[in-house]
């Protein structure tokens, strides 16, 4: 008995508009402080330039910030009571989401002043029978590129709905 | 430059115990609005958790930092995969570590983990470093 209906598959496989974000030195510093980074290349332009970058450089996995903005930077009336974006809630009986596997391939670094764009598409959708009922796995592929068209990162992220 | 570590060598363990402030900063920096990371009454009463959850992606960053601070300038992180096995809550102290599981002319492969003091592994990962 499957829970993934045609409607649910169309929902997951819809067109996702490209999202672009101008990354500032403050965006980089916030993420770096939040994760306990202390290397001055994330905070101090001179240190970053001395290390061969054009400006302060983002820590590894900063692209997470870009993809969260892409889905959650919406008016408050487009959020669920738990704070998650309504657009991410699938038309499925299994609505509670949890993070599954994340796989990231690194490209060129992100530096302050870059405009990072993210393209998102459905990579895979399938279900399994869990201990407490069906589990639906939705795997999305994110491709991050900068203003020069260089690949910054490619990420596959699986969200599990139960 | 010191050669890259060989198979079986272990990264120095990093202890990470994020505070409520750290969790809030991570949510705010990413514009991650999910209340289970900053709203304690909601998290306990509506989601049935004992307390605020440490973000999965934050644990992913901890794994990266554990690996990158060990490998240093010797090689560049080219890919990482991680998955969450159990929830981690505010107040948990996570020991983050890693072991070299593969080595060739191009670089090294590491297995990474974050686990609670009492032994529960919350996140595991695999990272690939390529010589510069």
XYZ file of C-alpha atoms in Angstrom:
294
model
C 0.000 0.000 0.000
C 1.625 3.212 -1.146
C 1.120 6.648 0.361
C 2.856 8.541 -2.464
C -0.024 9.640 -4.670
C 0.297 11.249 -8.120
C -0.597 14.537 -6.434
C 2.266 14.147 -3.929
C 4.708 13.296 -6.715
C 3.614 16.329 -8.761
C 4.009 18.466 -5.624
C 7.586 17.298 -5.085
C 8.469 17.406 -8.789
C 7.172 20.962 -9.374
C 9.282 23.793 -10.815
C 11.324 25.581 -8.196
C 12.317 29.133 -9.114
C 16.033 29.927 -8.926
C 16.864 31.861 -5.753
C 19.726 34.343 -5.622
C 21.294 35.923 -2.585
C 23.933 38.632 -2.260
C 26.235 37.328 0.460
C 27.569 40.054 2.739
C 30.494 40.018 5.176
C 27.885 40.156 7.982
C 26.131 37.013 6.663
C 29.473 35.198 6.726
C 30.422 36.510 10.190
C 27.044 35.459 11.665
C 27.362 31.889 10.401
C 31.007 31.750 11.478
C 30.207 32.963 15.027
C 27.220 30.619 15.288
C 29.447 27.651 14.505
C 32.377 28.714 16.696
C 34.814 29.595 13.912
C 37.714 31.799 15.037
C 39.892 31.961 11.896
C 40.196 35.667 10.942
C 39.703 34.816 7.225
C 35.955 34.712 8.049
C 35.900 38.119 9.770
C 38.788 40.246 8.593
C 39.224 41.249 4.951
C 42.993 41.815 5.298
C 43.465 38.318 6.697
C 41.325 36.880 3.893
C 43.273 38.787 1.213
C 46.565 37.624 2.742
C 45.216 34.064 2.409
C 44.535 34.630 -1.309
C 40.832 35.517 -1.319
C 39.172 38.673 -2.658
C 37.236 39.281 0.565
C 36.210 37.482 3.766
C 35.570 33.855 2.924
C 32.634 31.744 4.115
C 33.189 28.589 6.156
C 32.548 25.211 4.507
C 28.803 24.369 4.378
C 27.796 28.058 4.325
C 25.615 27.154 1.329
C 23.155 25.804 3.916
C 22.368 29.464 4.714
C 21.544 30.122 1.066
C 19.251 27.147 0.698
C 17.413 27.947 3.950
C 16.808 31.521 2.784
C 15.529 30.119 -0.510
C 12.744 28.223 1.252
C 12.090 30.168 4.472
C 12.429 33.821 3.450
C 8.660 34.257 3.026
C 5.965 36.356 4.770
C 4.938 34.972 8.200
C 1.507 33.944 6.868
C 3.320 31.428 4.628
C 4.745 29.604 7.650
C 3.278 26.703 9.605
C 2.654 26.999 13.375
C 5.975 25.195 13.948
C 7.817 27.806 11.856
C 8.478 25.675 8.801
C 7.529 27.047 5.368
C 4.051 25.946 4.253
C 5.411 25.334 0.736
C 7.544 22.509 2.185
C 4.578 20.625 3.673
C 3.763 17.722 1.342
C 0.213 16.631 0.438
C 0.865 13.362 2.262
C -0.605 11.675 5.340
C 2.966 11.730 6.642
C 3.629 15.389 7.426
C 6.197 15.416 10.205
C 9.592 16.083 8.679
C 13.034 15.093 9.846
C 16.428 15.442 8.250
C 17.870 12.378 6.535
C 21.143 12.249 4.653
C 23.054 15.276 3.383
C 25.739 14.904 0.752
C 27.761 17.902 -0.415
C 30.366 18.187 -3.148
C 32.486 21.327 -2.805
C 33.341 23.739 -5.595
C 34.874 27.217 -5.372
C 34.644 29.101 -2.036
C 32.025 31.780 -1.290
C 33.401 35.246 -0.483
C 31.628 38.431 0.631
C 30.082 40.214 -2.345
C 29.262 37.028 -4.230
C 25.759 36.533 -5.561
C 25.021 32.886 -4.906
C 22.178 31.307 -6.824
C 20.578 27.986 -6.004
C 18.657 25.743 -8.358
C 16.573 23.016 -6.784
C 14.998 19.910 -8.267
C 13.544 16.620 -7.120
C 16.182 13.887 -7.335
C 14.242 10.967 -5.882
C 11.053 10.155 -3.965
C 10.261 6.784 -2.427
C 8.679 5.168 0.610
C 9.569 2.525 3.153
C 7.631 0.914 5.942
C 8.944 2.183 9.280
C 8.314 0.856 12.796
C 5.480 3.328 13.361
C 4.066 3.472 9.807
C 5.108 4.608 6.357
C 8.130 6.822 5.817
C 8.396 8.970 2.705
C 11.851 9.982 1.516
C 12.120 13.113 -0.623
C 15.604 13.712 -2.002
C 16.250 17.168 -3.435
C 19.284 18.231 -5.427
C 20.610 21.768 -4.939
C 23.148 23.311 -7.277
C 24.837 26.465 -6.023
C 26.610 28.745 -8.472
C 28.177 32.185 -8.135
C 27.824 35.303 -10.315
C 30.532 33.973 -12.667
C 28.638 30.714 -13.178
C 31.218 28.721 -11.212
C 29.989 25.731 -9.222
C 30.130 26.528 -5.506
C 28.546 23.326 -4.240
C 26.190 20.553 -5.185
C 24.097 19.128 -2.389
C 21.692 16.225 -2.155
C 19.455 16.468 0.865
C 16.886 13.890 1.887
C 13.956 14.904 4.057
C 12.005 12.096 5.679
C 8.268 12.514 6.301
C 6.606 10.257 8.852
C 54.614 19.748 5.063
C 53.723 16.836 7.333
C 52.294 13.979 5.304
C 48.581 13.245 5.493
C 47.509 10.812 8.237
C 47.358 7.131 7.348
C 44.555 4.601 7.620
C 43.533 4.063 11.243
C 44.873 7.383 12.523
C 42.380 9.365 14.601
C 41.548 13.055 14.662
C 41.759 14.799 18.045
C 38.289 14.680 19.603
C 36.465 18.020 19.779
C 33.884 18.458 22.539
C 30.962 20.593 21.475
C 28.198 21.613 23.880
C 26.198 24.347 22.151
C 24.295 26.705 24.439
C 20.796 28.088 23.811
C 22.546 31.179 22.460
C 24.588 29.094 19.987
C 21.410 27.328 18.790
C 19.643 30.648 18.344
C 22.594 32.157 16.467
C 22.680 29.193 14.094
C 18.915 29.431 13.413
C 19.171 33.196 12.932
C 22.218 33.076 10.650
C 20.477 30.623 8.321
C 16.963 32.108 8.709
C 15.911 28.666 9.933
C 12.580 29.365 11.619
C 11.696 25.927 12.971
C 10.634 26.456 16.596
C 12.147 23.223 17.931
C 15.513 25.018 18.043
C 14.528 28.072 20.136
C 11.018 27.740 21.620
C 11.263 25.404 24.623
C 7.557 25.244 25.697
C 6.478 24.576 22.078
C 9.129 21.895 21.641
C 8.140 20.055 24.826
C 4.351 20.476 24.652
C 3.709 20.167 20.905
C 6.587 18.086 19.577
C 7.131 15.775 22.537
C 10.860 16.368 22.869
C 12.558 16.775 26.257
C 14.175 20.057 25.179
C 15.501 22.148 22.312
C 17.118 20.178 19.500
C 20.664 20.725 18.321
C 20.329 21.264 14.562
C 21.406 18.396 12.321
C 23.233 20.794 9.964
C 25.090 22.306 12.955
C 26.339 18.825 13.799
C 27.346 18.496 10.145
C 29.432 21.649 10.577
C 31.001 20.198 13.753
C 32.070 17.107 11.794
C 33.584 19.301 9.071
C 35.434 21.403 11.653
C 36.786 18.310 13.411
C 38.161 17.036 10.107
C 39.335 20.356 8.647
C 41.187 21.488 11.772
C 43.086 18.180 11.776
C 43.909 18.001 8.068
C 44.681 21.735 7.891
C 46.374 22.995 4.726
C 47.559 19.530 3.697
C 44.398 18.801 1.698
C 41.065 20.346 0.781
C 37.663 18.970 1.737
C 36.075 17.980 -1.572
C 32.979 16.124 -0.378
C 31.107 15.186 2.761
C 28.063 13.024 3.450
C 26.408 12.874 6.847
C 23.258 11.425 8.372
C 21.487 11.708 11.699
C 20.841 8.620 13.803
C 19.462 10.054 17.046
C 18.369 13.474 18.281
C 20.776 15.650 20.259
C 19.377 18.119 22.778
C 20.455 21.348 24.404
C 22.628 20.294 27.353
C 24.153 17.327 25.529
C 27.905 17.420 25.172
C 28.905 15.965 21.818
C 32.277 14.353 21.289
C 33.202 14.771 17.632
C 35.900 12.628 16.123
C 37.102 10.875 13.034
C 39.317 8.126 11.651
C 41.114 7.736 8.336
C 39.457 4.871 6.495
C 41.115 5.228 3.107
C 44.241 6.713 1.587
C 45.601 6.979 -1.954
C 47.805 9.254 -4.095
C 45.024 11.834 -4.376
C 44.141 12.201 -0.701
C 42.361 10.594 2.232
C 38.903 9.450 3.228
C 37.627 9.905 6.793
C 34.797 8.452 8.786
C 33.375 11.031 11.200
C 31.005 10.893 14.131
C 29.344 12.930 16.854
C 28.290 11.090 19.982
C 26.885 11.906 23.382
C 29.003 11.357 26.489
C 26.919 8.288 27.370
C 27.673 6.723 23.996
C 24.692 7.403 21.701
C 25.937 8.301 18.232
C 23.824 11.191 16.909
C 25.466 11.861 13.524
C 27.902 9.962 11.315
C 29.652 11.103 8.185
C 32.217 10.382 5.512
C 34.529 13.040 4.126
C 36.921 13.088 1.223
C 40.026 15.324 1.271
C 42.053 15.923 -1.886
C 45.672 17.074 -1.844
C 46.124 20.686 -2.870
